[in-house]
Amino acid sequence: MVNSNDNFSGYERKRALKQHSRIRKNHNISRLITVAAVIGLLWYCISGLNLKKISPEPILSVGTGSFNVSSADTEKNDTDETSWSLILVNRWNSIPEDYNVDLTELSNGQTVDTRIYPALQNMFDAARADGVYPVVVSGYRTAEKQQSLMEEKIAAYKAEGYSASQAKVKAETWVAVPGTSEHQLGIAVDINADGVKSSGSEVYKWLKQNSCRYGFILRYPPDKTEITGVSNEPWHYRYVGIKAATDMQDQNLCLEEYLREKN
């Protein structure tokens, strides 16, 4: 005959073991939940830190230079014809030998003069707000890069059957001779569409209508080729300051004409 007290003790032990197992299981689940939460938090933080690097929306990332543009500086740059924003560089006017540029890097690796960084960002933000998505395909260029582009253009024309001298002349209507390119100033940018959300024609149309509000001008219009010395480039925009850009837009002037009238 089995002692009832022994049965009761065995029952209690089994019950205690089950309860202990359940407690350990719950504890393990809690630990897993905690670990998952920590991993999730770390992922969120890392994603947030890298947001500007991976997002296709902003065009600008952390720059290599610093800037501090005050309203007084903006007004001075917009009205002073001898300021950096109105420097004239074309095939007849070379970049000054003592010209220096402080660069800020864009999110796609292109760079621009730090002083135009805020205006460029504001213009792109406004374009995106209107459903237009531009990108900077070319910003600052070194003299070496400009020379390389020139040689490539000459080679392309020679491949079409032009003589060396003819190819050089034709290439210079599209590519500036090194030392005479606005891209070497860092205040000119070639802008195109992202190719997904917008087309080139949409971007060019928006820029032509709105760029002056942010201090940029279409530098080489189709009806000013004889004055600028450069063929029509609907993608090439140059910073001159809001006042100068607005005046040029209203009076249909290119930079050469504007400076000539001012002087």
mmCIF file of N, CA, C and O in Angstrom, residues 84-127:
data_model
loop_
_atom_site.group_PDB
_atom_site.id
_atom_site.type_symbol
_atom_site.label_atom_id
_atom_site.label_comp_id
_atom_site.label_asym_id
_atom_site.label_seq_id
_atom_site.Cartn_x
_atom_site.Cartn_y
_atom_site.Cartn_z
ATOM 1 N N TRP A 84 32.853 88.054 -55.443
ATOM 2 C CA TRP A 84 33.102 86.719 -55.988
ATOM 3 C C TRP A 84 31.934 86.192 -56.802
ATOM 4 O O TRP A 84 32.123 85.434 -57.764
ATOM 5 N N SER A 85 30.701 86.580 -56.435
ATOM 6 C CA SER A 85 29.533 86.020 -57.114
ATOM 7 C C SER A 85 29.334 86.556 -58.523
ATOM 8 O O SER A 85 28.575 85.985 -59.307
ATOM 9 N N LEU A 86 30.012 87.656 -58.869
ATOM 10 C CA LEU A 86 29.863 88.233 -60.202
ATOM 11 C C LEU A 86 31.164 88.210 -60.996
ATOM 12 O O LEU A 86 31.300 88.925 -61.984
ATOM 13 N N ILE A 87 32.109 87.396 -60.596
ATOM 14 C CA ILE A 87 33.356 87.279 -61.335
ATOM 15 C C ILE A 87 33.064 86.764 -62.741
ATOM 16 O O ILE A 87 32.267 85.843 -62.929
ATOM 17 N N LEU A 88 33.667 87.397 -63.730
ATOM 18 C CA LEU A 88 33.424 87.011 -65.122
ATOM 19 C C LEU A 88 34.544 86.109 -65.613
ATOM 20 O O LEU A 88 35.713 86.494 -65.648
ATOM 21 N N VAL A 89 34.170 84.906 -65.984
ATOM 22 C CA VAL A 89 35.112 83.950 -66.555
ATOM 23 C C VAL A 89 34.502 83.400 -67.842
ATOM 24 O O VAL A 89 33.404 82.854 -67.835
ATOM 25 N N ASN A 90 35.193 83.588 -68.930
ATOM 26 C CA ASN A 90 34.786 83.047 -70.224
ATOM 27 C C ASN A 90 36.032 82.866 -71.078
ATOM 28 O O ASN A 90 37.155 82.986 -70.567
ATOM 29 N N ARG A 91 35.890 82.624 -72.380
ATOM 30 C CA ARG A 91 37.068 82.346 -73.207
ATOM 31 C C ARG A 91 38.000 83.555 -73.330
ATOM 32 O O ARG A 91 39.161 83.408 -73.727
ATOM 33 N N TRP A 92 37.495 84.743 -72.978
ATOM 34 C CA TRP A 92 38.315 85.943 -73.046
ATOM 35 C C TRP A 92 38.785 86.434 -71.672
ATOM 36 O O TRP A 92 39.572 87.361 -71.581
ATOM 37 N N ASN A 93 38.285 85.799 -70.623
ATOM 38 C CA ASN A 93 38.625 86.210 -69.261
ATOM 39 C C ASN A 93 38.958 84.981 -68.425
ATOM 40 O O ASN A 93 38.064 84.191 -68.086
ATOM 41 N N SER A 94 40.224 84.817 -68.098
ATOM 42 C CA SER A 94 40.668 83.642 -67.355
ATOM 43 C C SER A 94 40.445 83.803 -65.853
ATOM 44 O O SER A 94 40.250 84.913 -65.350
ATOM 45 N N ILE A 95 40.493 82.687 -65.165
ATOM 46 C CA ILE A 95 40.376 82.693 -63.704
ATOM 47 C C ILE A 95 41.627 83.370 -63.121
ATOM 48 O O ILE A 95 42.752 83.052 -63.532
ATOM 49 N N PRO A 96 41.459 84.308 -62.180
ATOM 50 C CA PRO A 96 42.625 84.956 -61.556
ATOM 51 C C PRO A 96 43.558 83.928 -60.934
ATOM 52 O O PRO A 96 43.120 82.910 -60.392
ATOM 53 N N GLU A 97 44.852 84.181 -61.035
ATOM 54 C CA GLU A 97 45.840 83.231 -60.525
ATOM 55 C C GLU A 97 45.737 83.018 -59.022
ATOM 56 O O GLU A 97 46.080 81.947 -58.520
ATOM 57 N N ASP A 98 45.288 84.040 -58.300
ATOM 58 C CA ASP A 98 45.207 83.931 -56.838
ATOM 59 C C ASP A 98 43.837 83.459 -56.354
ATOM 60 O O ASP A 98 43.525 83.544 -55.176
ATOM 61 N N TYR A 99 43.014 82.965 -57.290
ATOM 62 C CA TYR A 99 41.661 82.527 -56.915
ATOM 63 C C TYR A 99 41.721 81.227 -56.117
ATOM 64 O O TYR A 99 42.361 80.259 -56.527
ATOM 65 N N ASN A 100 41.051 81.219 -54.984
ATOM 66 C CA ASN A 100 40.975 80.020 -54.141
ATOM 67 C C ASN A 100 39.515 79.653 -53.903
ATOM 68 O O ASN A 100 38.646 80.526 -53.878
ATOM 69 N N VAL A 101 39.264 78.380 -53.715
ATOM 70 C CA VAL A 101 37.894 77.929 -53.482
ATOM 71 C C VAL A 101 37.840 76.985 -52.282
ATOM 72 O O VAL A 101 38.698 76.108 -52.134
ATOM 73 N N ASP A 102 36.850 77.198 -51.413
ATOM 74 C CA ASP A 102 36.596 76.323 -50.272
ATOM 75 C C ASP A 102 35.398 75.455 -50.646
ATOM 76 O O ASP A 102 34.325 75.991 -50.961
ATOM 77 N N LEU A 103 35.580 74.159 -50.653
ATOM 78 C CA LEU A 103 34.574 73.256 -51.218
ATOM 79 C C LEU A 103 33.728 72.554 -50.164
ATOM 80 O O LEU A 103 34.203 72.216 -49.085
ATOM 81 N N THR A 104 32.471 72.319 -50.523
ATOM 82 C CA THR A 104 31.555 71.502 -49.742
ATOM 83 C C THR A 104 31.107 70.341 -50.621
ATOM 84 O O THR A 104 30.782 70.522 -51.788
ATOM 85 N N GLU A 105 31.097 69.149 -50.053
ATOM 86 C CA GLU A 105 30.766 67.946 -50.819
ATOM 87 C C GLU A 105 29.271 67.675 -50.828
ATOM 88 O O GLU A 105 28.601 67.779 -49.791
ATOM 89 N N LEU A 106 28.747 67.301 -51.974
ATOM 90 C CA LEU A 106 27.351 66.918 -52.125
ATOM 91 C C LEU A 106 27.216 65.414 -51.876
ATOM 92 O O LEU A 106 28.195 64.683 -51.862
ATOM 93 N N SER A 107 26.001 64.964 -51.697
ATOM 94 C CA SER A 107 25.776 63.572 -51.325
ATOM 95 C C SER A 107 26.174 62.585 -52.409
ATOM 96 O O SER A 107 26.373 61.404 -52.138
ATOM 97 N N ASN A 108 26.290 63.054 -53.662
ATOM 98 C CA ASN A 108 26.705 62.143 -54.743
ATOM 99 C C ASN A 108 28.192 62.261 -55.064
ATOM 100 O O ASN A 108 28.658 61.720 -56.062
ATOM 101 N N GLY A 109 28.932 62.982 -54.219
ATOM 102 C CA GLY A 109 30.367 63.084 -54.411
ATOM 103 C C GLY A 109 30.823 64.332 -55.150
ATOM 104 O O GLY A 109 32.016 64.658 -55.128
ATOM 105 N N GLN A 110 29.908 65.039 -55.813
ATOM 106 C CA GLN A 110 30.265 66.300 -56.455
ATOM 107 C C GLN A 110 30.564 67.352 -55.383
ATOM 108 O O GLN A 110 30.115 67.218 -54.241
ATOM 109 N N THR A 111 31.291 68.392 -55.751
ATOM 110 C CA THR A 111 31.598 69.460 -54.805
ATOM 111 C C THR A 111 31.252 70.818 -55.404
ATOM 112 O O THR A 111 31.249 70.994 -56.633
ATOM 113 N N VAL A 112 30.967 71.787 -54.520
ATOM 114 C CA VAL A 112 30.683 73.160 -54.941
ATOM 115 C C VAL A 112 31.338 74.118 -53.954
ATOM 116 O O VAL A 112 31.707 73.735 -52.841
ATOM 117 N N ASP A 113 31.472 75.371 -54.373
ATOM 118 C CA ASP A 113 31.965 76.405 -53.471
ATOM 119 C C ASP A 113 31.024 76.477 -52.266
ATOM 120 O O ASP A 113 29.799 76.522 -52.413
ATOM 121 N N THR A 114 31.609 76.476 -51.097
ATOM 122 C CA THR A 114 30.828 76.471 -49.855
ATOM 123 C C THR A 114 29.838 77.625 -49.789
ATOM 124 O O THR A 114 28.767 77.488 -49.206
ATOM 125 N N ARG A 115 30.172 78.741 -50.394
ATOM 126 C CA ARG A 115 29.315 79.926 -50.302
ATOM 127 C C ARG A 115 27.992 79.774 -51.039
ATOM 128 O O ARG A 115 27.025 80.481 -50.733
ATOM 129 N N ILE A 116 27.910 78.866 -52.022
ATOM 130 C CA ILE A 116 26.642 78.684 -52.731
ATOM 131 C C ILE A 116 25.852 77.494 -52.194
ATOM 132 O O ILE A 116 24.736 77.232 -52.652
ATOM 133 N N TYR A 117 26.430 76.797 -51.250
ATOM 134 C CA TYR A 117 25.791 75.596 -50.674
ATOM 135 C C TYR A 117 24.371 75.860 -50.186
ATOM 136 O O TYR A 117 23.441 75.140 -50.552
ATOM 137 N N PRO A 118 24.132 76.899 -49.340
ATOM 138 C CA PRO A 118 22.761 77.106 -48.830
ATOM 139 C C PRO A 118 21.761 77.409 -49.940
ATOM 140 O O PRO A 118 20.641 76.894 -49.936
ATOM 141 N N ALA A 119 22.160 78.261 -50.904
ATOM 142 C CA ALA A 119 21.242 78.624 -51.990
ATOM 143 C C ALA A 119 20.913 77.423 -52.863
ATOM 144 O O ALA A 119 19.767 77.241 -53.294
ATOM 145 N N LEU A 120 21.914 76.604 -53.126
ATOM 146 C CA LEU A 120 21.699 75.403 -53.938
ATOM 147 C C LEU A 120 20.747 74.442 -53.243
ATOM 148 O O LEU A 120 19.843 73.875 -53.867
ATOM 149 N N GLN A 121 20.944 74.254 -51.944
ATOM 150 C CA GLN A 121 20.061 73.367 -51.184
ATOM 151 C C GLN A 121 18.628 73.884 -51.191
ATOM 152 O O GLN A 121 17.671 73.127 -51.408
ATOM 153 N N ASN A 122 18.463 75.192 -50.973
ATOM 154 C CA ASN A 122 17.120 75.789 -50.961
ATOM 155 C C ASN A 122 16.437 75.617 -52.311
ATOM 156 O O ASN A 122 15.226 75.340 -52.379
ATOM 157 N N MET A 123 17.190 75.803 -53.385
ATOM 158 C CA MET A 123 16.602 75.667 -54.718
ATOM 159 C C MET A 123 16.151 74.230 -54.984
ATOM 160 O O MET A 123 15.059 73.995 -55.518
ATOM 161 N N PHE A 124 16.970 73.261 -54.609
ATOM 162 C CA PHE A 124 16.600 71.862 -54.821
ATOM 163 C C PHE A 124 15.426 71.453 -53.930
ATOM 164 O O PHE A 124 14.567 70.679 -54.342
ATOM 165 N N ASP A 125 15.383 71.969 -52.717
ATOM 166 C CA ASP A 125 14.241 71.682 -51.834
ATOM 167 C C ASP A 125 12.946 72.205 -52.448
ATOM 168 O O ASP A 125 11.910 71.535 -52.417
ATOM 169 N N ALA A 126 13.008 73.418 -53.006
ATOM 170 C CA ALA A 126 11.823 74.019 -53.623
ATOM 171 C C ALA A 126 11.391 73.228 -54.854
ATOM 172 O O ALA A 126 10.191 73.023 -55.087
ATOM 173 N N ALA A 127 12.355 72.773 -55.632
ATOM 174 C CA ALA A 127 12.030 71.977 -56.823
ATOM 175 C C ALA A 127 11.331 70.687 -56.427
ATOM 176 O O ALA A 127 10.314 70.303 -57.020
#
